């Protein structure tokens, strides 16, 4: 694989990339596309098709098997799990991950020198050299940018990025801090992998505005349909082991894809018709040549024409649509599914009371760090310490989807084994995996799956366990669009109750009512989606919004 030179500042040019993971089938081939200076392009496609892999190749982390690419100018990249995998790191170590290369190298050397000085393995000379190198490369100026971004992004003051631990910030704060730095960095090209994950709705609105204002060329992977519609100016589609480009917004992408599928079908039909016509003509000329040798030249010409046509090959067929069939059946339960009386979790939110009835779809919303996931854990009956009383009605069976698909009991186990625990039959297990687009991953261990594949497996297990109360913590964060829509359709027909934490606005629009927890710990019941979105945009106006709604209903 070659990295080509590029004279076009801020552009991305990709030509015929191909990649196969070690010991696995080819993931994609003949991936070619361009992103012009200043464009904000989105890579879309089903879970596991290689979107994040393409970003890793463009950043130099992976080598492609074939093809070449060119990045014009300076480039910075944000990985999907930035700040999530090492909570004991300092903020400085996390922020160095997204620093320019020279500063990253000198910054990591400074961190190592500080540790050597602290444990006595350095007499100070190494530290002094690392400190001088850090300053020479612009480290102090970068530290000033860190401090300003931390002041904008983190709720509690950050006195020292060298001692403040990553784990002391919420996932949303970590992501916003990194995004703030990248989107104001002035880098020519930004590669962003799932920038919206872990962000609450107000911060997603902030992200949309920052991307719109950013002059950098951006190539991003995202499954947030609302964000894609608002910021993407080009859609690069990875499907059918290859790639095609929709040069418009995501809002018009479904229609464009449908037209492309129809066109591919028409072109393939025309090619088949023409191949049959040329073949029949050749046979007829061969028969005439057998009867009269004067027709031999024409017969040979007809045969050559048919052979050249076949050798050129047919156009690509329509790409088979991803088939995800979620069957969340549920079961009947008492009218009152759960009663909460004066419930609170630590000092995260004030005591509140509520009742959830059978069949309701209740969205838990609010800024990050207000205790929504803690409330779900308390509802699940874990060891989450809480005050007040939570009482479930008779005939309830509760299952939970975890935000980060953290299932340590599944580590080292194959998907087939995990599903077989629930259906007790190999053939049925494989059919269930196939319904979720996971047939090829049947013998793959859980920890090796992509984020979206892990999420689909977890939803499948919830389905097979047959719960009638589902607690969902960010279920669509890692799901591709097709899977998210399949989940929404399944929940629409689900005979049971759903309580979900989500920042996916398209997903939340299907819910009945909302419980909002504010930064001040206040808990509000909001009766519809429109009011919920207004409250998130201006939480200080909640009381007025609720009063206006009540007056309109009188």
Coordinates of C-alpha atoms in Angstrom, one line a residue:
X1 CA 0.0 0.0 0.0
X2 CA 1.3 3.4 -0.9
X3 CA 0.7 6.8 0.5
X4 CA 0.6 9.2 -2.4
X5 CA 1.8 12.8 -2.4
X6 CA -0.8 15.4 -2.5
X7 CA -0.5 19.1 -3.5
X8 CA -4.2 19.8 -2.6
X9 CA -4.1 21.2 0.9
X10 CA -6.9 19.9 3.1
X11 CA -8.1 17.3 0.6
X12 CA -8.5 13.5 1.1
X13 CA -8.0 11.2 -1.9
X14 CA -8.5 7.5 -1.6
X15 CA -7.8 5.1 -4.5
X16 CA -8.6 1.4 -4.7
X17 CA -8.0 0.6 -1.0
X18 CA -8.3 -3.1 -0.1
X19 CA -7.9 -4.7 3.3
X20 CA -8.3 -8.1 5.0
X21 CA -7.8 -8.6 8.7
X22 CA -5.1 -11.2 9.6
X23 CA -6.5 -14.6 9.1
X24 CA -9.9 -13.4 7.9
X25 CA -11.7 -12.8 4.6
X26 CA -11.3 -9.6 2.7
X27 CA -13.2 -6.8 4.5
X28 CA -13.4 -4.4 1.5
X29 CA -11.7 -3.7 -1.9
X30 CA -11.7 -1.1 -4.6
X31 CA -12.7 1.7 -2.1
X32 CA -12.1 5.0 -3.9
X33 CA -13.4 8.4 -3.0
X34 CA -12.4 12.0 -2.6
X35 CA -13.2 14.7 0.0
X36 CA -12.6 18.3 -1.3
X37 CA -11.1 21.0 1.0
X38 CA -13.7 22.2 3.5
X39 CA -16.1 19.3 2.9
X40 CA -17.6 17.5 5.8
X41 CA -18.1 13.9 4.6
X42 CA -19.6 10.9 6.5
X43 CA -18.6 7.3 6.1
X44 CA -21.8 5.2 6.4
X45 CA -22.5 1.5 6.1
X46 CA -23.5 -1.6 8.1
X47 CA -21.7 -2.5 11.3
X48 CA -18.5 -4.4 10.6
X49 CA -18.0 -3.3 7.0
X50 CA -14.8 -1.5 7.8
X51 CA -15.6 2.2 8.3
X52 CA -13.3 2.6 11.4
X53 CA -10.7 0.5 9.6
X54 CA -10.6 3.0 6.8
X55 CA -10.0 5.8 9.3
X56 CA -7.2 3.7 10.9
X57 CA -5.6 3.2 7.5
X58 CA -5.8 7.0 6.6
X59 CA -4.2 7.8 10.0
X60 CA -1.3 5.4 9.4
X61 CA -2.2 3.0 12.2
X62 CA -3.0 0.2 9.7
X63 CA -1.5 -0.7 6.3
X64 CA -3.9 -1.5 3.5
X65 CA -3.2 -4.5 1.4
X66 CA -3.7 -2.6 -1.8
X67 CA -4.3 0.9 -3.0
X68 CA -3.1 4.3 -2.0
X69 CA -4.3 7.5 -0.4
X70 CA -3.3 11.1 0.0
X71 CA -4.0 13.5 2.9
X72 CA -3.3 17.2 2.0
X73 CA -1.8 19.1 4.9
X74 CA -1.9 18.4 8.6
X75 CA -4.2 15.7 10.0
X76 CA -5.5 14.9 13.5
X77 CA -7.7 11.9 14.4
X78 CA -10.1 11.0 17.2
X79 CA -10.6 7.3 17.8
X80 CA -14.0 5.9 18.8
X81 CA -12.9 5.0 22.3
X82 CA -10.7 8.0 23.1
X83 CA -10.5 8.4 26.9
X84 CA -12.7 5.4 27.6
X85 CA -10.3 2.5 27.9
X86 CA -7.8 3.8 30.4
X87 CA -9.6 5.7 33.2
X88 CA -6.5 5.8 35.4
X89 CA -4.6 7.9 32.8
X90 CA -4.2 11.6 33.4
X91 CA -6.0 14.1 31.2
X92 CA -2.7 15.1 29.8
X93 CA -2.1 11.5 28.5
X94 CA -5.6 11.5 27.0
X95 CA -5.1 14.9 25.3
X96 CA -1.7 13.9 24.0
X97 CA -3.5 11.2 21.9
X98 CA -5.1 13.9 19.8
X99 CA -2.1 16.3 19.7
X100 CA 0.0 16.9 16.6
X101 CA 2.6 14.2 16.0
X102 CA 5.7 16.1 17.2
X103 CA 4.0 17.4 20.3
X104 CA 2.6 13.9 21.0
X105 CA 6.0 12.4 20.9
X106 CA 7.7 15.1 23.1
X107 CA 4.7 15.1 25.5
X108 CA 4.9 11.3 26.0
X109 CA 8.6 11.6 26.6
X110 CA 8.0 14.3 29.2
X111 CA 5.4 12.0 31.0
X112 CA 8.0 9.2 31.0
X113 CA 10.7 11.5 32.3
X114 CA 8.5 12.8 35.1
X115 CA 7.8 9.2 36.2
X116 CA 11.5 8.3 36.1
X117 CA 12.3 11.4 38.2
X118 CA 9.7 10.4 40.7
X119 CA 10.9 6.8 41.1
X120 CA 14.5 7.8 41.3
X121 CA 15.7 6.3 38.0
X122 CA 16.5 9.7 36.6
X123 CA 18.8 12.3 38.2
X124 CA 17.0 15.1 36.5
X125 CA 19.0 15.4 33.3
X126 CA 16.5 13.4 31.2
X127 CA 13.6 15.4 32.7
X128 CA 15.3 18.7 31.9
X129 CA 15.9 17.7 28.3
X130 CA 12.3 16.5 27.9
X131 CA 11.0 19.7 29.4
X132 CA 13.1 21.8 27.0
X133 CA 12.0 19.7 24.0
X134 CA 8.3 20.1 25.1
X135 CA 8.7 23.9 25.2
X136 CA 10.6 24.1 21.9
X137 CA 7.8 22.2 20.1
X138 CA 5.1 24.6 21.4
X139 CA 4.0 22.5 24.4
X140 CA 3.2 25.5 26.7
X141 CA 1.0 27.0 24.0
X142 CA -0.8 23.7 23.7
X143 CA -1.2 23.5 27.5
X144 CA -3.0 26.9 27.4
X145 CA -5.4 25.6 24.8
X146 CA -6.0 22.5 27.0
X147 CA -6.8 24.8 29.9
X148 CA -9.3 26.9 27.9
X149 CA -11.0 23.8 26.4
X150 CA -11.2 22.2 29.9
X151 CA -12.9 25.4 31.2
X152 CA -15.5 25.2 28.5
X153 CA -16.0 21.4 28.6
X154 CA -15.7 20.1 32.2
X155 CA -18.2 21.0 34.9
X156 CA -15.7 21.1 37.8
X157 CA -12.5 23.1 37.6
X158 CA -9.4 21.4 36.2
X159 CA -6.4 22.7 38.1
X160 CA -3.8 20.4 36.5
X161 CA -4.2 18.1 33.5
X162 CA -1.1 16.3 34.7
X163 CA -2.8 15.1 37.9
X164 CA -6.5 15.1 37.1
X165 CA -7.5 11.5 36.2
X166 CA -9.6 10.7 33.1
X167 CA -12.0 8.6 35.2
X168 CA -13.0 11.6 37.2
X169 CA -14.7 13.0 34.1
X170 CA -17.9 11.6 32.7
X171 CA -17.7 10.0 29.2
X172 CA -19.5 13.0 27.7
X173 CA -17.0 15.4 29.3
X174 CA -14.1 13.5 28.0
X175 CA -15.5 13.4 24.5
X176 CA -16.5 17.1 24.5
X177 CA -13.0 18.1 25.7
X178 CA -11.3 16.2 22.9
X179 CA -13.7 17.5 20.3
X180 CA -13.4 21.1 21.5
X181 CA -9.6 20.8 20.9
X182 CA -9.8 19.1 17.6
X183 CA -12.5 21.3 16.1
X184 CA -10.6 24.5 17.1
X185 CA -7.1 23.1 16.2
X186 CA -6.9 24.5 12.8
X187 CA -5.8 21.1 11.4
X188 CA -6.3 20.8 7.7
X189 CA -8.0 17.4 8.0
X190 CA -9.9 15.8 10.9
X191 CA -10.8 12.1 11.1
X192 CA -13.6 11.6 13.6
X193 CA -14.8 8.1 14.6
X194 CA -18.2 8.2 16.3
X195 CA -17.8 11.8 17.7
X196 CA -21.4 11.8 19.0
X197 CA -21.1 8.7 21.2
X198 CA -21.5 9.5 25.0
X199 CA -22.7 13.1 24.2
X200 CA -26.0 14.3 25.7
X201 CA -28.5 16.1 23.4
X202 CA -27.4 19.7 24.3
X203 CA -23.8 18.7 23.6
X204 CA -24.8 17.1 20.3
X205 CA -26.4 20.3 19.3
X206 CA -23.1 22.1 20.3
X207 CA -21.2 19.5 18.2
X208 CA -23.4 20.2 15.1
X209 CA -22.7 23.9 15.4
X210 CA -19.0 23.4 15.8
X211 CA -18.8 21.1 12.8
X212 CA -20.7 23.5 10.7
X213 CA -18.4 26.4 11.6
X214 CA -15.2 24.3 11.3
X215 CA -13.1 25.1 8.2
X216 CA -11.2 21.8 8.4
X217 CA -11.9 19.0 5.9
X218 CA -13.7 16.3 8.0
X219 CA -14.3 12.6 7.4
X220 CA -16.4 11.1 10.1
X221 CA -18.2 7.9 11.1
X222 CA -21.5 8.4 12.8
X223 CA -24.8 6.6 13.2
X224 CA -26.7 9.7 14.6
X225 CA -29.2 10.3 11.9
X226 CA -30.1 13.8 13.0
X227 CA -26.4 14.8 13.2
X228 CA -25.8 13.4 9.8
X229 CA -28.7 15.2 8.2
X230 CA -27.5 18.5 9.7
X231 CA -23.7 18.5 9.1
X232 CA -22.7 16.0 6.4
X233 CA -22.2 17.6 2.9
X234 CA -21.2 14.3 1.3
X235 CA -22.0 10.6 2.1
X236 CA -19.4 7.9 1.4
X237 CA -21.2 4.6 1.4
X238 CA -19.2 1.4 2.2
X239 CA -21.3 -1.6 1.0
X240 CA -21.0 -4.6 -1.3
X241 CA -17.3 -4.8 -0.3
X242 CA -16.8 -1.6 -2.2
X243 CA -17.8 2.1 -2.1
X244 CA -20.0 4.7 -3.8
X245 CA -20.6 8.4 -3.1
X246 CA -23.7 10.4 -2.6
X247 CA -22.8 14.1 -3.2
X248 CA -25.5 15.5 -1.0
X249 CA -26.9 15.5 2.6
X250 CA -28.0 12.5 4.5
X251 CA -31.6 13.7 4.3
X252 CA -31.6 12.8 0.6
X253 CA -29.4 9.7 0.9
X254 CA -32.2 7.0 1.3
X255 CA -33.9 8.2 -1.9
X256 CA -30.5 8.3 -3.7
X257 CA -29.7 4.8 -2.6
X258 CA -33.1 3.5 -3.7
X259 CA -32.6 5.1 -7.2
X260 CA -29.1 3.6 -7.4
X261 CA -30.4 0.1 -6.5
X262 CA -33.0 0.4 -9.3
X263 CA -30.4 1.7 -11.8
X264 CA -28.0 -1.1 -11.0
X265 CA -30.9 -3.6 -11.5
X266 CA -31.8 -2.0 -14.8
X267 CA -28.2 -2.0 -16.0
X268 CA -27.7 -5.6 -15.1
X269 CA -30.9 -6.6 -16.9
X270 CA -29.8 -4.7 -20.0
X271 CA -26.4 -6.4 -19.9
X272 CA -27.9 -9.9 -19.6
X273 CA -30.3 -9.1 -22.4
X274 CA -27.5 -7.9 -24.6
X275 CA -25.3 -10.9 -23.7
X276 CA -28.2 -13.2 -24.7
X277 CA -28.7 -11.3 -28.0
X278 CA -25.0 -11.5 -29.0
X279 CA -24.9 -15.1 -28.1
X280 CA -27.9 -16.0 -30.1
X281 CA -26.6 -14.0 -33.0
X282 CA -23.3 -15.8 -32.8
X283 CA -25.0 -19.2 -32.8
X284 CA -27.1 -18.2 -35.8
X285 CA -24.1 -17.1 -37.8
X286 CA -22.2 -20.3 -36.9
X287 CA -25.2 -22.3 -38.3
X288 CA -25.1 -20.3 -41.5
X289 CA -21.4 -20.7 -41.8
X290 CA -21.8 -24.5 -41.5
X291 CA -24.2 -24.3 -44.4
X292 CA -22.2 -21.8 -46.5
X293 CA -18.5 -21.2 -45.9
X294 CA -18.9 -17.6 -47.2
X295 CA -20.5 -16.8 -43.8
X296 CA -17.5 -17.9 -41.8
X297 CA -15.9 -14.4 -41.5
X298 CA -19.2 -13.0 -40.2
X299 CA -19.5 -15.9 -37.7
X300 CA -16.0 -15.3 -36.4
X301 CA -16.7 -11.6 -36.0
X302 CA -19.9 -12.4 -34.1
X303 CA -18.0 -14.8 -31.8
X304 CA -15.3 -12.2 -31.2
X305 CA -17.8 -9.5 -30.4
X306 CA -19.6 -11.8 -27.9
X307 CA -16.4 -12.9 -26.2
X308 CA -15.2 -9.3 -25.7
X309 CA -18.5 -8.4 -24.3
X310 CA -18.5 -11.3 -21.8
X311 CA -14.8 -10.7 -20.9
X312 CA -15.6 -7.0 -20.0
X313 CA -18.0 -8.4 -17.4
X314 CA -21.4 -7.3 -16.2
X315 CA -22.1 -4.2 -14.2
X316 CA -22.4 -4.7 -10.4
X317 CA -25.7 -6.0 -9.2
X318 CA -27.8 -4.2 -6.6
X319 CA -26.4 -4.6 -3.1
X320 CA -28.5 -6.9 -1.0
X321 CA -30.2 -4.9 1.8
X322 CA -29.0 -5.8 5.3
X323 CA -31.8 -7.9 6.8
X324 CA -32.1 -7.4 10.6
X325 CA -35.2 -9.0 12.2
X326 CA -35.7 -8.1 15.8
X327 CA -38.6 -9.9 17.5
X328 CA -39.1 -8.4 20.9
X329 CA -42.4 -10.1 21.9
X330 CA -42.7 -9.5 25.6
X331 CA -45.6 -10.6 27.6
X332 CA -48.6 -9.3 29.6
X333 CA -48.0 -7.8 33.1
X334 CA -50.0 -5.9 35.7
X335 CA -51.2 -2.4 34.8
X336 CA -48.7 -0.8 37.2
X337 CA -45.3 -2.2 36.2
X338 CA -43.1 -0.3 38.7
X339 CA -43.7 2.3 41.4
X340 CA -41.0 4.6 42.6
X341 CA -41.5 6.4 45.9
X342 CA -39.1 9.1 47.0
X343 CA -36.2 7.5 45.0
X344 CA -32.8 9.2 44.8
X345 CA -29.3 8.0 44.1
X346 CA -26.7 9.6 46.3
X347 CA -26.6 13.4 45.6
X348 CA -27.1 12.9 41.9
X349 CA -30.8 13.9 41.9
X350 CA -33.5 14.9 44.3
X351 CA -36.0 12.3 45.6
X352 CA -38.9 11.8 43.2
X353 CA -41.9 9.5 42.8
X354 CA -43.4 8.1 39.6
X355 CA -45.4 5.2 38.3
X356 CA -44.7 3.4 35.0
X357 CA -47.6 1.5 33.4
X358 CA -47.6 -1.6 31.2
X359 CA -46.9 -0.7 27.6
X360 CA -45.4 2.7 28.2
X361 CA -42.2 3.9 26.5
X362 CA -40.5 6.2 28.9
X363 CA -37.3 8.2 28.0
X364 CA -34.8 9.2 30.6
X365 CA -33.2 12.4 29.4
X366 CA -30.9 15.1 30.7
X367 CA -27.3 16.2 30.6
X368 CA -24.5 13.7 31.2
X369 CA -23.6 13.0 34.7
X370 CA -27.0 13.5 36.2
X371 CA -27.6 9.9 37.3
X372 CA -29.7 8.4 34.5
X373 CA -27.7 5.2 34.2
X374 CA -27.5 4.9 38.0
X375 CA -31.3 5.1 38.0
X376 CA -31.5 2.2 35.5
X377 CA -29.2 0.1 37.6
X378 CA -31.3 0.8 40.7
X379 CA -34.4 -0.3 38.7
X380 CA -32.6 -3.5 37.6
X381 CA -32.0 -4.4 41.2
X382 CA -28.3 -4.3 41.3
X383 CA -26.2 -3.2 44.2
X384 CA -26.6 0.4 43.2
X385 CA -27.1 2.3 46.5
X386 CA -30.3 4.3 46.5
X387 CA -32.8 5.8 48.8
X388 CA -36.6 5.4 48.6
X389 CA -38.6 2.4 47.4
X390 CA -38.8 0.7 44.0
X391 CA -41.6 -1.8 43.7
X392 CA -42.3 -3.9 40.6
X393 CA -45.8 -5.3 39.9
X394 CA -46.5 -9.0 39.5
X395 CA -45.6 -11.0 36.3
X396 CA -42.7 -8.6 35.5
X397 CA -39.4 -9.9 34.0
X398 CA -36.7 -7.2 33.7
X399 CA -33.8 -7.2 31.3
X400 CA -31.1 -4.5 30.7
X401 CA -29.0 -3.4 27.7
X402 CA -25.7 -1.8 28.9
X403 CA -24.4 1.3 27.3
X404 CA -20.8 0.1 26.7
X405 CA -21.8 -3.6 26.1
X406 CA -19.8 -4.4 29.1
X407 CA -20.4 -8.1 29.5
X408 CA -17.3 -9.6 31.2
X409 CA -19.1 -13.0 31.5
X410 CA -19.1 -13.2 27.7
X411 CA -15.4 -12.5 27.2
X412 CA -13.6 -15.5 25.6
X413 CA -16.9 -17.0 24.5
X414 CA -18.1 -17.5 21.0
X415 CA -21.4 -15.8 19.8
X416 CA -22.8 -19.3 19.1
X417 CA -22.2 -20.4 22.7
X418 CA -23.8 -17.3 24.2
X419 CA -26.9 -17.7 22.1
X420 CA -27.1 -21.5 22.7
X421 CA -27.3 -20.8 26.4
X422 CA -30.7 -19.3 25.7
X423 CA -32.2 -21.6 23.0
X424 CA -30.4 -24.9 23.7
X425 CA -30.1 -25.8 20.1
X426 CA -27.3 -25.2 17.5
X427 CA -29.6 -24.8 14.5
X428 CA -31.9 -22.4 16.3
X429 CA -28.9 -20.5 17.6
X430 CA -27.5 -20.0 14.1
X431 CA -30.9 -18.9 12.7
X432 CA -31.2 -16.4 15.6
X433 CA -27.7 -15.0 14.8
X434 CA -28.6 -14.8 11.1
X435 CA -31.7 -12.7 11.9
X436 CA -29.4 -10.1 13.5
X437 CA -26.8 -10.2 10.7
X438 CA -24.4 -12.2 12.8
X439 CA -24.2 -15.5 11.1
X440 CA -20.6 -15.0 10.0
X441 CA -19.6 -14.1 13.5
X442 CA -21.1 -17.3 15.0
X443 CA -17.6 -18.7 15.9
X444 CA -16.1 -15.4 16.8
X445 CA -15.4 -14.5 20.4
X446 CA -17.4 -11.6 21.9
X447 CA -14.5 -9.3 22.6
X448 CA -13.4 -9.4 18.9
X449 CA -16.8 -8.0 17.7
X450 CA -17.2 -4.5 16.5
X451 CA -19.2 -2.2 18.8
X452 CA -22.3 -2.5 16.7
X453 CA -22.1 -6.3 16.5
X454 CA -21.8 -6.4 20.3
X455 CA -24.9 -4.3 20.6
X456 CA -26.9 -6.5 18.2
X457 CA -25.8 -9.6 20.1
X458 CA -26.9 -8.1 23.4
X459 CA -30.3 -7.1 22.0
X460 CA -30.7 -10.6 20.6
X461 CA -30.1 -12.1 24.0
X462 CA -32.7 -9.8 25.5
X463 CA -35.2 -11.0 22.9
X464 CA -34.4 -14.7 23.6
X465 CA -34.7 -14.2 27.4
X466 CA -38.3 -13.0 26.8
X467 CA -38.5 -10.0 29.2
X468 CA -41.5 -7.8 29.4
X469 CA -39.7 -4.8 30.9
X470 CA -36.7 -3.5 29.0
X471 CA -34.2 -1.1 30.5
X472 CA -32.1 0.3 27.6
X473 CA -29.0 2.4 28.2
X474 CA -28.0 4.1 24.9
X475 CA -29.1 1.1 22.8
X476 CA -28.5 2.9 19.4
X477 CA -25.1 4.4 20.1
X478 CA -23.1 1.7 18.2
X479 CA -25.9 0.4 15.9
X480 CA -25.9 1.2 12.2
X481 CA -28.9 2.9 10.8
X482 CA -30.6 -0.3 9.6
X483 CA -30.2 -1.9 13.0
X484 CA -31.5 1.2 14.8
X485 CA -34.6 1.2 12.6
X486 CA -35.1 -2.5 13.1
X487 CA -35.0 -2.0 16.9
X488 CA -37.4 0.9 16.7
X489 CA -39.9 -1.2 14.7
X490 CA -39.5 -4.1 17.1
X491 CA -40.2 -1.9 20.1
X492 CA -43.2 -0.5 18.4
X493 CA -44.7 -4.0 18.4
X494 CA -43.3 -5.1 21.7
X495 CA -45.9 -6.2 24.3
X496 CA -44.2 -4.7 27.3
X497 CA -42.6 -1.7 28.9
X498 CA -39.5 0.2 27.8
X499 CA -37.5 2.6 30.0
X500 CA -34.5 4.0 28.0
X501 CA -31.7 6.4 28.5
X502 CA -30.9 7.8 25.0
X503 CA -29.5 10.9 23.3
X504 CA -30.6 9.7 19.9
X505 CA -33.2 12.2 18.9
X506 CA -34.7 10.0 16.1
X507 CA -35.0 7.1 18.5
X508 CA -36.5 9.3 21.3
X509 CA -39.2 10.6 18.9
X510 CA -40.9 7.2 19.2
X511 CA -41.4 7.4 23.0
X512 CA -44.6 8.3 24.9
X513 CA -43.2 10.5 27.7
X514 CA -40.0 11.6 29.3
X515 CA -38.4 12.0 32.7
X516 CA -35.8 14.7 32.7
X517 CA -33.0 15.1 35.3
X518 CA -31.3 18.4 35.3
X519 CA -27.8 19.4 36.4
X520 CA -29.4 20.8 39.6
X521 CA -30.9 17.4 40.4
X522 CA -34.4 18.4 39.7
X523 CA -36.6 15.7 38.2
X524 CA -39.4 16.6 35.8
X525 CA -42.1 14.6 34.0
X526 CA -42.5 15.8 30.4
X527 CA -45.5 14.5 28.5
X528 CA -44.2 14.6 24.9
X529 CA -41.2 14.7 22.6
X530 CA -41.5 18.3 21.5
X531 CA -41.7 19.6 25.1
X532 CA -38.7 17.4 26.0
X533 CA -36.5 18.8 23.3
X534 CA -37.5 22.4 24.2
X535 CA -36.6 21.6 27.9
X536 CA -33.2 20.2 27.0
X537 CA -32.4 23.2 24.9
X538 CA -33.5 25.6 27.7
X539 CA -33.7 23.8 31.1
X540 CA -34.4 27.0 32.9
X541 CA -37.7 27.3 31.1
X542 CA -39.0 23.9 32.0
X543 CA -41.6 25.1 34.5
X544 CA -42.9 27.7 32.0
X545 CA -43.0 25.1 29.2
X546 CA -45.0 22.7 31.3
X547 CA -47.4 25.4 32.4
X548 CA -48.0 26.5 28.7
X549 CA -48.6 22.9 27.7
X550 CA -51.2 22.5 30.5
X551 CA -52.9 25.7 29.6
X552 CA -53.1 24.6 25.9
X553 CA -54.8 21.4 27.0
X554 CA -57.5 23.1 29.0

